[in-house]
Amino acid sequence: MAGDIQAGADALVVDSKDHVATALRDLNQGETAAIRRGEDLIEVKLLDAVAFGHKIAVADIPSGTEVRKYGEVIGRSTVAIEAGRHVHVHNIEGIRGRGDQAVKEAQA
Amino acid sequence: MKTFKAYERANGDIGIRNHLLIIPTVICSNQVCNRIVQMVPEAVAITHQHGCSQIGADKDRTFEVLAGTGKNPNVGAVIIISLGCEVVDPIALAEEIRKTGKPVEVFDIQSVGGSVKAIQYGVELAKRLKADLDRQERVDVPLSKLKVGVKCGGSDATSGLASNPALGVAADRLIDDGGTIVIGETTEIIGAEHVLAERCVTPEIKDKLYYIVDRFEKEVDRMGADMRGGNPSPGNIAGGLSTIEEKSLGCISKCGTSPIRGVIEYAEEIPETGLYFMDSPGNDIECVSGMAAGGAHIVCFTTGRGTPTGAAVIPVIKITGNGKMFAHMEDNMDVDVSQILSGTASIDASGDVIWKEIQEVAEGKLTKAEILGHQEFSINRIGPSL
């Protein structure tokens, strides 16, 4: 779960198991972001622009991976996602509350 | 024992406001109620779209929400206005609310002789009841009597990182002082229910928590659609939330860290002391209305996108972790905890700011939603109109 945040980071990894960091300011494509992960400050070069509050991959994520934030599963990657990419609805999907898939399963 | 100033009710409840409430039993009575409030502006009317062409559990739910809102301890007196032929029984409603010992008047438009006579009669009743309420004064009551709902709406990524964890600290403070917290939004624990389930005090409560989440998810399956787009909403998604699981995991911290002592139905009376889960939709107004009907005195409401939400009979305290939005929509926001994100305030210290605000609002400080006249009210439906 979320905890206190130390000043001086561009983005935050909530839990050491997480694949993603949350941007604490608007970040530009091409810049190197200082990302807080526990006691460490890691550097990730951004391959996309990432708006405040949006997520950045902090490691390469293969397609079909259960993606973690808060140390918990927030969804599944639908494509391979490189470290530094914007992670959002275009490359991860929810696993729960998927009535659309229930319909497909019923028809199959 | 910690105390604060509030209204003492005949049945031992305490009220932090002293509202005169006008309840239409059916949509057909709405206009009469609205006209009475125009003449007696201190009164509050909970106009709604229901009360007729309903059966079974759906009819019962409408009755329970109307009765619960009337019984809410922030309400000092009630006028029930019926049309005279609807399915919600006005006499049964009056009897249920009278169990609290507060004055309840009831009449129907058909018997009185139409809208004009009903408005005139209602205004006379309202003025008399209001004069009685104005003579009541706040007295010292135990802080442990306070019941607070926690809710989030218009969430963004700041909700899970700042405002919800800070609200969780305030929730723990109230429970430490013997008070009660209720959390709802069954849809918004989907993907995070296993975390809350571990905190249920008995296996039966844990099973019920899993059961209500499963029931909601089956409804989504029946609709044949992906939740995403409805919940998380377009605004949640614009704010960086990608899935319901991510939203849920950010949501649950707002109720603090106490054990969950029960899972109650929508609008069911909230038991005293500790943390409870109310089965309710994530929809802001339906959820807050259900908490008010359950007897919550206040709802603390976190938001990142910004929302004007208030409620008819209870103050809604708006809290945000999004500093840019706070500056942009300050007339709707009560507490700014965005310093958590810049690393210049701790979650604990921000929680204490919220806890102080709760106690001030309980003693009469008006929330932004109250100042602006926000009195939203909505009843959750579980059946079709006939």
Short mmCIF file of C-alpha atoms in Angstrom, two decimals:
data_model
loop_
_atom_site.label_atom_id
_atom_site.label_comp_id
_atom_site.label_asym_id
_atom_site.label_seq_id
_atom_site.Cartn_x
_atom_site.Cartn_y
_atom_site.Cartn_z
CA MET A 1 0.00 0.00 0.00
CA ALA A 2 0.97 3.63 -0.45
CA GLY A 3 3.38 5.23 2.00
CA ASP A 4 5.15 8.54 2.60
CA ILE A 5 6.93 10.02 -0.42
CA GLN A 6 10.42 11.57 -0.27
CA ALA A 7 10.88 14.82 -2.18
CA GLY A 8 13.07 14.99 -5.28
CA ALA A 9 11.71 12.23 -7.53
CA ASP A 10 9.94 12.50 -10.91
CA ALA A 11 7.99 9.29 -10.40
CA LEU A 12 7.25 6.75 -7.69
CA VAL A 13 7.27 2.95 -7.48
CA VAL A 14 4.86 2.10 -4.62
CA ASP A 15 6.03 -1.48 -3.96
CA SER A 16 9.25 -3.29 -4.85
CA LYS A 17 7.22 -5.96 -6.76
CA ASP A 18 5.72 -3.32 -9.09
CA HIS A 19 6.31 -3.18 -12.86
CA VAL A 20 5.24 0.47 -13.03
CA ALA A 21 5.97 3.88 -11.52
CA THR A 22 3.48 6.76 -11.24
CA ALA A 23 4.60 10.11 -12.70
CA LEU A 24 4.65 12.88 -10.09
CA ARG A 25 4.90 15.57 -12.80
CA ASP A 26 4.35 15.75 -16.56
CA LEU A 27 7.31 13.92 -18.15
CA ASN A 28 8.61 14.40 -21.70
CA GLN A 29 9.58 11.77 -24.22
CA GLY A 30 13.37 11.37 -24.28
CA GLU A 31 14.06 12.70 -20.78
CA THR A 32 15.63 10.56 -18.08
CA ALA A 33 13.32 10.36 -15.07
CA ALA A 34 14.55 9.90 -11.50
CA ILE A 35 12.23 7.28 -10.06
CA ARG A 36 11.90 6.57 -6.33
CA ARG A 37 11.81 2.85 -5.49
CA GLY A 38 12.08 2.30 -1.74
CA GLU A 39 15.40 3.78 -0.62
CA ASP A 40 16.76 3.83 -4.19
CA LEU A 41 16.48 6.46 -6.89
CA ILE A 42 16.61 4.68 -10.28
CA GLU A 43 16.90 6.31 -13.70
CA VAL A 44 14.65 5.38 -16.63
CA LYS A 45 14.80 7.01 -20.08
CA LEU A 46 11.27 7.77 -21.28
CA LEU A 47 10.25 6.36 -24.66
CA ASP A 48 6.87 8.18 -24.47
CA ALA A 49 5.59 11.38 -22.89
CA VAL A 50 3.86 10.47 -19.61
CA ALA A 51 1.39 12.86 -17.96
CA PHE A 52 1.16 13.49 -14.19
CA GLY A 53 -0.47 10.50 -12.47
CA HIS A 54 0.07 8.16 -15.42
CA LYS A 55 2.28 5.07 -15.33
CA ILE A 56 5.74 4.28 -16.71
CA ALA A 57 7.13 0.76 -17.18
CA VAL A 58 10.26 0.47 -15.00
CA ALA A 59 11.25 -2.88 -16.54
CA ASP A 60 10.50 -4.70 -19.80
CA ILE A 61 7.07 -6.38 -19.52
CA PRO A 62 6.38 -9.33 -21.89
CA SER A 63 2.91 -9.57 -23.48
CA GLY A 64 0.42 -11.44 -21.29
CA THR A 65 2.13 -10.55 -18.00
CA GLU A 66 0.12 -9.80 -14.85
CA VAL A 67 1.14 -6.18 -14.23
CA ARG A 68 1.67 -5.06 -10.63
CA LYS A 69 1.21 -1.71 -8.79
CA TYR A 70 0.80 -1.40 -4.99
CA GLY A 71 2.42 -4.88 -5.02
CA GLU A 72 -0.88 -6.25 -6.41
CA VAL A 73 -2.15 -7.25 -9.88
CA ILE A 74 -3.81 -4.30 -11.69
CA GLY A 75 -4.29 -6.03 -15.06
CA ARG A 76 -2.53 -7.89 -17.88
CA SER A 77 -0.29 -6.57 -20.66
CA THR A 78 -1.81 -6.97 -24.14
CA VAL A 79 1.52 -6.35 -25.95
CA ALA A 80 5.21 -6.41 -25.00
CA ILE A 81 5.99 -3.15 -23.12
CA GLU A 82 9.56 -1.81 -22.97
CA ALA A 83 10.94 -0.05 -19.89
CA GLY A 84 10.26 3.69 -20.28
CA ARG A 85 6.95 3.24 -22.12
CA HIS A 86 3.65 4.79 -21.02
CA VAL A 87 1.53 2.00 -19.47
CA HIS A 88 -2.21 2.57 -19.84
CA VAL A 89 -5.39 1.34 -21.54
CA HIS A 90 -3.61 0.93 -24.90
CA ASN A 91 -1.26 -1.78 -23.58
CA ILE A 92 -2.86 -3.28 -20.45
CA GLU A 93 -6.38 -4.60 -19.86
CA GLY A 94 -8.43 -5.38 -16.78
CA ILE A 95 -8.85 -9.02 -15.83
CA ARG A 96 -11.93 -8.49 -13.64
CA GLY A 97 -15.39 -7.13 -14.52
CA ARG A 98 -15.07 -8.40 -18.10
CA GLY A 99 -18.65 -9.02 -19.18
CA ASP A 100 -17.45 -8.71 -22.79
CA GLN A 101 -15.31 -11.83 -22.33
CA ALA A 102 -18.14 -13.66 -20.51
CA VAL A 103 -20.24 -13.15 -23.65
CA LYS A 104 -17.45 -14.46 -25.90
CA GLU A 105 -16.98 -17.53 -23.66
CA ALA A 106 -20.73 -18.20 -23.70
CA GLN A 107 -20.75 -18.04 -27.53
CA ALA A 108 -17.64 -20.23 -27.92
CA MET B 1 -14.21 10.69 27.41
CA LYS B 2 -13.90 13.06 24.43
CA THR B 3 -17.02 15.13 23.74
CA PHE B 4 -18.26 17.61 21.17
CA LYS B 5 -21.33 19.82 20.70
CA ALA B 6 -24.29 18.27 18.88
CA TYR B 7 -28.06 17.86 19.05
CA GLU B 8 -29.31 15.14 21.38
CA ARG B 9 -32.22 13.07 20.03
CA ALA B 10 -35.08 11.44 21.97
CA ASN B 11 -33.74 7.92 21.24
CA GLY B 12 -30.18 8.68 22.37
CA ASP B 13 -28.81 9.39 18.86
CA ILE B 14 -26.85 12.57 18.26
CA GLY B 15 -27.33 14.91 15.28
CA ILE B 16 -24.69 17.27 13.90
CA ARG B 17 -27.28 19.21 11.88
CA ASN B 18 -30.94 19.94 12.68
CA HIS B 19 -32.73 19.64 9.35
CA LEU B 20 -36.43 19.87 8.63
CA LEU B 21 -36.83 17.18 5.96
CA ILE B 22 -39.62 17.00 3.38
CA ILE B 23 -40.05 13.55 1.85
CA PRO B 24 -42.16 12.91 -1.25
CA THR B 25 -43.26 9.26 -1.18
CA VAL B 26 -43.49 9.36 -4.98
CA ILE B 27 -42.28 11.40 -7.95
CA CYS B 28 -45.81 12.83 -8.30
CA SER B 29 -45.31 14.82 -5.05
CA ASN B 30 -41.98 16.40 -6.08
CA GLN B 31 -43.31 19.73 -7.28
CA VAL B 32 -45.38 20.32 -4.14
CA CYS B 33 -42.26 19.61 -2.05
CA ASN B 34 -40.13 21.96 -4.16
CA ARG B 35 -42.67 24.79 -3.82
CA ILE B 36 -42.73 24.38 -0.03
CA VAL B 37 -38.92 24.64 0.08
CA GLN B 38 -39.15 27.84 -1.99
CA MET B 39 -41.37 29.29 0.76
CA VAL B 40 -39.36 27.79 3.67
CA PRO B 41 -35.78 27.74 2.31
CA GLU B 42 -34.25 26.24 5.49
CA ALA B 43 -36.15 23.01 4.81
CA VAL B 44 -34.61 20.23 2.68
CA ALA B 45 -36.64 18.18 0.17
CA ILE B 46 -35.41 14.82 -1.12
CA THR B 47 -37.20 14.75 -4.44
CA HIS B 48 -36.67 11.53 -6.40
CA GLN B 49 -37.97 9.62 -9.41
CA HIS B 50 -39.48 6.60 -7.66
CA GLY B 51 -42.22 5.43 -5.28
CA CYS B 52 -44.66 3.92 -7.77
CA SER B 53 -44.73 1.12 -10.38
CA GLN B 54 -42.27 -0.79 -8.17
CA ILE B 55 -42.56 -4.26 -6.59
CA GLY B 56 -40.74 -6.63 -4.25
CA ALA B 57 -37.20 -5.92 -3.09
CA ASP B 58 -37.02 -2.87 -5.39
CA LYS B 59 -40.06 -1.29 -3.73
CA ASP B 60 -38.68 -2.22 -0.29
CA ARG B 61 -35.35 -0.56 -1.10
CA THR B 62 -37.03 2.73 -2.03
CA PHE B 63 -39.02 2.58 1.24
CA GLU B 64 -35.86 1.81 3.26
CA VAL B 65 -33.90 4.71 1.76
CA LEU B 66 -36.74 7.18 2.39
CA ALA B 67 -37.26 5.85 5.94
CA GLY B 68 -33.54 5.80 6.69
CA THR B 69 -33.08 9.36 5.47
CA GLY B 70 -35.98 10.46 7.68
CA LYS B 71 -34.46 8.57 10.63
CA ASN B 72 -30.97 10.05 10.05
CA PRO B 73 -30.06 11.81 13.32
CA ASN B 74 -29.15 15.02 11.45
CA VAL B 75 -32.90 15.35 10.74
CA GLY B 76 -34.92 16.99 13.54
CA ALA B 77 -38.41 16.80 12.03
CA VAL B 78 -40.08 15.34 8.94
CA ILE B 79 -43.01 16.13 6.63
CA ILE B 80 -44.09 13.27 4.34
CA ILE B 81 -46.08 14.26 1.26
CA SER B 82 -47.91 11.53 -0.60
CA LEU B 83 -50.00 11.70 -3.75
CA GLY B 84 -52.46 9.20 -2.30
CA CYS B 85 -52.33 6.20 -4.65
CA GLU B 86 -48.62 5.16 -4.88
CA VAL B 87 -47.00 1.89 -3.77
CA VAL B 88 -44.79 3.43 -1.05
CA ASP B 89 -47.12 3.50 1.96
CA PRO B 90 -46.91 7.00 3.55
CA ILE B 91 -48.46 5.93 6.87
CA ALA B 92 -46.03 3.01 7.26
CA LEU B 93 -43.19 5.40 6.36
CA ALA B 94 -44.32 7.90 9.03
CA GLU B 95 -44.60 5.11 11.64
CA GLU B 96 -41.11 3.84 10.83
CA ILE B 97 -39.56 7.33 11.20
CA ARG B 98 -41.56 8.06 14.38
CA LYS B 99 -39.73 5.15 16.09
CA THR B 100 -36.88 7.65 16.57
CA GLY B 101 -39.16 9.92 18.61
CA LYS B 102 -38.88 12.89 16.21
CA PRO B 103 -42.00 14.76 15.03
CA VAL B 104 -43.37 13.43 11.71
CA GLU B 105 -46.31 14.95 9.79
CA VAL B 106 -47.90 13.17 6.84
CA PHE B 107 -50.60 14.10 4.30
CA ASP B 108 -51.61 13.35 0.72
CA ILE B 109 -52.33 15.71 -2.16
CA GLN B 110 -55.52 13.91 -3.25
CA SER B 111 -57.16 14.25 0.20
CA VAL B 112 -56.07 17.86 0.75
CA GLY B 113 -57.50 18.87 -2.65
CA GLY B 114 -54.72 19.46 -5.16
CA SER B 115 -51.33 21.13 -5.42
CA VAL B 116 -52.20 24.66 -4.27
CA LYS B 117 -53.91 23.52 -1.06
CA ALA B 118 -51.14 20.97 -0.44
CA ILE B 119 -48.44 23.65 -0.80
CA GLN B 120 -50.30 25.99 1.56
CA TYR B 121 -50.83 23.23 4.14
CA GLY B 122 -47.22 22.07 3.82
CA VAL B 123 -45.83 25.60 4.27
CA GLU B 124 -47.84 26.05 7.48
CA LEU B 125 -46.55 22.72 8.84
CA ALA B 126 -42.97 23.53 7.79
CA LYS B 127 -42.97 26.94 9.50
CA ARG B 128 -44.30 25.48 12.75
CA LEU B 129 -41.83 22.55 12.81
CA LYS B 130 -38.92 24.83 11.86
CA ALA B 131 -39.71 27.21 14.73
CA ASP B 132 -39.56 24.26 17.15
CA LEU B 133 -36.22 23.07 15.71
CA ASP B 134 -34.74 26.57 16.00
CA ARG B 135 -35.26 26.51 19.76
CA GLN B 136 -33.06 23.40 20.19
CA GLU B 137 -29.41 23.88 21.21
CA ARG B 138 -26.25 21.82 20.90
CA VAL B 139 -25.06 20.07 24.06
CA ASP B 140 -21.93 18.04 24.95
CA VAL B 141 -22.16 14.50 23.56
CA PRO B 142 -19.58 11.68 23.36
CA LEU B 143 -17.35 11.78 20.27
CA SER B 144 -17.74 7.99 20.13
CA LYS B 145 -21.32 8.50 18.84
CA LEU B 146 -20.01 9.89 15.54
CA LYS B 147 -20.52 7.77 12.39
CA VAL B 148 -18.57 8.78 9.28
CA GLY B 149 -18.79 7.37 5.75
CA VAL B 150 -15.70 7.23 3.53
CA LYS B 151 -16.17 7.53 -0.22
CA CYS B 152 -14.13 8.41 -3.29
CA GLY B 153 -15.36 9.74 -6.61
CA GLY B 154 -13.85 11.37 -9.66
CA SER B 155 -10.66 9.52 -8.72
CA ASP B 156 -7.29 9.89 -10.39
CA ALA B 157 -3.85 8.51 -9.60
CA THR B 158 -3.48 10.96 -6.68
CA SER B 159 -6.42 9.32 -4.88
CA GLY B 160 -4.59 6.05 -4.24
CA LEU B 161 -1.26 7.71 -3.39
CA ALA B 162 -2.36 10.65 -1.24
CA SER B 163 -5.99 11.45 -0.36
CA ASN B 164 -7.23 7.89 0.32
CA PRO B 165 -4.31 6.85 2.58
CA ALA B 166 -4.63 10.19 4.45
CA LEU B 167 -8.38 9.66 4.90
CA GLY B 168 -7.55 6.17 6.17
CA VAL B 169 -5.47 7.73 8.96
CA ALA B 170 -8.43 9.95 9.94
CA ALA B 171 -10.72 6.87 9.87
CA ASP B 172 -8.36 5.09 12.28
CA ARG B 173 -8.36 8.14 14.58
CA LEU B 174 -12.18 8.12 14.83
CA ILE B 175 -12.26 4.38 15.53
CA ASP B 176 -9.53 4.82 18.18
CA ASP B 177 -11.92 7.25 19.90
CA GLY B 178 -14.74 4.70 19.81
CA GLY B 179 -16.51 5.99 16.70
CA THR B 180 -17.80 4.26 13.58
CA ILE B 181 -16.60 4.22 9.95
CA VAL B 182 -18.56 2.84 7.00
CA ILE B 183 -17.06 2.17 3.57
CA GLY B 184 -19.12 1.17 0.51
CA GLU B 185 -18.69 0.91 -3.26
CA THR B 186 -18.72 -2.85 -3.82
CA THR B 187 -17.81 -2.32 -7.49
CA GLU B 188 -14.69 -0.46 -6.44
CA ILE B 189 -13.16 -3.22 -4.36
CA ILE B 190 -13.18 -5.60 -7.37
CA GLY B 191 -9.56 -6.75 -7.61
CA ALA B 192 -8.78 -5.63 -4.05
CA GLU B 193 -11.36 -7.64 -2.08
CA HIS B 194 -8.74 -10.19 -0.97
CA VAL B 195 -6.93 -7.42 0.93
CA LEU B 196 -10.09 -6.37 2.82
CA ALA B 197 -11.25 -9.97 3.31
CA GLU B 198 -8.16 -10.68 5.42
CA ARG B 199 -9.38 -8.00 7.84
CA CYS B 200 -12.89 -9.41 8.37
CA VAL B 201 -13.32 -10.49 12.00
CA THR B 202 -15.21 -13.76 11.26
CA PRO B 203 -15.22 -16.28 8.36
CA GLU B 204 -18.94 -15.47 7.82
CA ILE B 205 -18.21 -11.76 7.26
CA LYS B 206 -15.33 -12.66 4.93
CA ASP B 207 -17.64 -14.97 2.92
CA LYS B 208 -20.28 -12.25 2.68
CA LEU B 209 -17.72 -9.74 1.38
CA TYR B 210 -16.67 -12.18 -1.36
CA TYR B 211 -20.33 -12.96 -2.06
CA ILE B 212 -21.39 -9.34 -2.67
CA VAL B 213 -18.40 -8.71 -4.96
CA ASP B 214 -19.22 -11.87 -6.93
CA ARG B 215 -22.88 -10.80 -7.18
CA PHE B 216 -21.87 -7.44 -8.67
CA GLU B 217 -19.39 -9.01 -11.07
CA LYS B 218 -22.06 -11.47 -12.30
CA GLU B 219 -24.30 -8.48 -13.05
CA VAL B 220 -21.46 -7.06 -15.20
CA ASP B 221 -21.20 -10.45 -16.96
CA ARG B 222 -24.96 -10.37 -17.57
CA MET B 223 -24.60 -6.91 -19.18
CA GLY B 224 -22.01 -8.40 -21.55
CA ALA B 225 -19.70 -5.40 -21.40
CA ASP B 226 -16.22 -4.53 -20.13
CA MET B 227 -16.50 -2.48 -16.92
CA ARG B 228 -13.75 -0.22 -18.22
CA GLY B 229 -15.25 2.97 -19.64
CA GLY B 230 -18.07 2.85 -17.07
CA ASN B 231 -15.79 2.16 -14.12
CA PRO B 232 -13.04 3.30 -14.37
CA SER B 233 -14.87 6.21 -16.00
CA PRO B 234 -13.50 8.31 -18.87
CA GLY B 235 -12.29 10.86 -16.27
CA ASN B 236 -10.58 8.19 -14.15
CA ILE B 237 -8.80 6.96 -17.29
CA ALA B 238 -7.74 10.50 -18.26
CA GLY B 239 -6.36 10.77 -14.71
CA GLY B 240 -4.11 7.75 -15.25
CA LEU B 241 -6.19 4.84 -13.90
CA SER B 242 -6.11 1.98 -16.39
CA THR B 243 -8.31 -0.78 -14.89
CA ILE B 244 -10.90 -1.39 -12.17
CA GLU B 245 -8.29 -3.39 -10.26
CA GLU B 246 -5.93 -0.41 -10.16
CA LYS B 247 -8.75 1.90 -9.08
CA SER B 248 -9.90 -0.54 -6.37
CA LEU B 249 -6.41 -1.03 -4.94
CA GLY B 250 -6.15 2.75 -4.62
CA CYS B 251 -9.65 3.02 -3.12
CA ILE B 252 -9.48 0.67 -0.18
CA SER B 253 -6.91 2.59 1.87
CA LYS B 254 -9.52 5.26 2.65
CA CYS B 255 -11.13 3.12 5.38
CA GLY B 256 -7.92 2.83 7.41
CA THR B 257 -6.53 -0.31 8.95
CA SER B 258 -9.20 -1.45 11.46
CA PRO B 259 -10.79 -4.92 11.41
CA ILE B 260 -14.06 -5.15 9.41
CA ARG B 261 -16.81 -5.95 11.90
CA GLY B 262 -19.67 -6.50 9.47
CA VAL B 263 -20.97 -6.34 5.89
CA ILE B 264 -24.34 -4.57 5.82
CA GLU B 265 -26.96 -4.08 3.12
CA TYR B 266 -27.48 -0.84 1.18
CA ALA B 267 -29.18 1.75 3.46
CA GLU B 268 -29.15 -0.66 6.43
CA GLU B 269 -28.65 0.94 9.85
CA ILE B 270 -24.89 1.21 10.54
CA PRO B 271 -24.03 -0.52 13.85
CA GLU B 272 -22.07 1.40 16.50
CA THR B 273 -18.28 1.32 16.90
CA GLY B 274 -15.64 0.10 14.47
CA LEU B 275 -15.47 -0.41 10.71
CA TYR B 276 -18.33 -1.72 8.52
CA PHE B 277 -18.73 -2.38 4.79
CA MET B 278 -22.02 -1.32 3.12
CA ASP B 279 -22.92 -3.18 -0.10
CA SER B 280 -23.49 -0.32 -2.53
CA PRO B 281 -22.69 0.81 -6.06
CA GLY B 282 -19.71 3.07 -6.71
CA ASN B 283 -22.09 5.69 -8.12
CA ASP B 284 -21.38 8.73 -5.95
CA ILE B 285 -24.87 9.94 -5.14
CA GLU B 286 -26.43 6.49 -4.70
CA CYS B 287 -23.60 5.44 -2.38
CA VAL B 288 -23.65 8.63 -0.26
CA SER B 289 -27.48 8.49 -0.07
CA GLY B 290 -27.26 4.87 1.13
CA MET B 291 -24.76 5.87 3.85
CA ALA B 292 -27.00 8.76 4.96
CA ALA B 293 -29.98 6.40 5.07
CA GLY B 294 -27.86 4.06 7.21
CA GLY B 295 -27.35 6.84 9.76
CA ALA B 296 -23.94 8.30 8.83
CA HIS B 297 -23.52 11.86 10.17
CA ILE B 298 -20.85 12.92 7.64
CA VAL B 299 -19.28 11.52 4.48
CA CYS B 300 -15.62 12.21 3.75
CA PHE B 301 -15.18 12.21 -0.01
CA THR B 302 -11.83 12.08 -1.78
CA THR B 303 -11.48 13.17 -5.40
CA GLY B 304 -8.68 13.86 -7.85
CA ARG B 305 -10.66 15.08 -10.84
CA GLY B 306 -12.90 17.35 -8.72
CA THR B 307 -16.61 17.04 -7.98
CA PRO B 308 -19.23 19.31 -6.40
CA THR B 309 -21.05 16.41 -4.66
CA GLY B 310 -23.03 17.17 -1.51
CA ALA B 311 -25.90 15.33 0.20
CA ALA B 312 -29.38 16.23 1.39
CA VAL B 313 -29.08 15.65 5.15
CA ILE B 314 -25.36 15.14 5.81
CA PRO B 315 -22.26 17.30 5.22
CA VAL B 316 -19.85 15.95 2.60
CA ILE B 317 -16.19 16.89 3.21
CA LYS B 318 -14.25 17.01 -0.06
CA ILE B 319 -10.57 16.03 0.12
CA THR B 320 -8.04 16.00 -2.71
CA GLY B 321 -4.43 14.97 -3.30
CA ASN B 322 -4.37 16.82 -6.63
CA GLY B 323 -2.95 20.28 -5.88
CA LYS B 324 -3.58 21.62 -9.39
CA MET B 325 -7.26 20.66 -9.22
CA PHE B 326 -7.56 22.13 -5.68
CA ALA B 327 -6.34 25.50 -6.94
CA HIS B 328 -8.63 25.23 -9.98
CA MET B 329 -11.83 24.13 -8.14
CA GLU B 330 -11.26 25.52 -4.65
CA ASP B 331 -14.92 26.50 -4.20
CA ASN B 332 -15.80 22.77 -4.17
CA MET B 333 -12.87 21.48 -2.09
CA ASP B 334 -12.47 21.43 1.71
CA VAL B 335 -9.06 19.84 2.35
CA ASP B 336 -5.89 19.80 0.22
CA VAL B 337 -3.46 16.96 1.02
CA SER B 338 -1.39 17.29 -2.19
CA GLN B 339 1.77 18.00 -0.16
CA ILE B 340 1.99 14.24 0.34
CA LEU B 341 2.92 13.90 -3.35
CA SER B 342 5.57 16.62 -3.27
CA GLY B 343 7.11 14.89 -0.26
CA THR B 344 6.55 17.91 1.99
CA ALA B 345 3.88 16.36 4.25
CA SER B 346 3.50 12.88 5.72
CA ILE B 347 0.36 10.78 5.30
CA ASP B 348 -0.08 10.78 9.10
CA ALA B 349 0.08 14.57 9.41
CA SER B 350 -2.34 14.97 6.46
CA GLY B 351 -4.70 12.46 8.12
CA ASP B 352 -4.68 14.60 11.24
CA VAL B 353 -5.69 17.64 9.16
CA ILE B 354 -8.69 15.65 7.87
CA TRP B 355 -9.54 14.40 11.38
CA LYS B 356 -9.55 18.01 12.66
CA GLU B 357 -11.83 19.03 9.77
CA ILE B 358 -14.25 16.17 10.60
CA GLN B 359 -14.52 17.37 14.21
CA GLU B 360 -15.05 21.01 13.17
CA VAL B 361 -17.74 20.07 10.65
CA ALA B 362 -19.40 17.90 13.32
CA GLU B 363 -19.65 20.99 15.53
CA GLY B 364 -21.27 23.07 12.79
CA LYS B 365 -18.59 24.33 10.39
CA LEU B 366 -20.21 24.34 6.95
CA THR B 367 -18.63 22.33 4.14
CA LYS B 368 -18.17 23.86 0.70
CA ALA B 369 -20.99 21.65 -0.60
CA GLU B 370 -23.34 22.97 2.11
CA ILE B 371 -22.39 26.60 1.40
CA LEU B 372 -23.12 26.05 -2.30
CA GLY B 373 -26.45 24.37 -1.52
CA HIS B 374 -25.57 20.92 -2.84
CA GLN B 375 -28.25 18.50 -1.59
CA GLU B 376 -27.91 15.55 -3.95
CA PHE B 377 -30.08 12.50 -3.28
CA SER B 378 -30.52 9.32 -5.28
CA ILE B 379 -32.02 5.90 -4.60
CA ASN B 380 -30.31 2.76 -5.91
CA ARG B 381 -32.77 0.62 -7.93
CA ILE B 382 -32.67 -3.17 -8.16
CA GLY B 383 -35.69 -3.81 -10.40
CA PRO B 384 -37.43 -2.48 -13.50
CA SER B 385 -40.26 0.07 -13.47
CA LEU B 386 -43.57 -1.65 -14.19
#
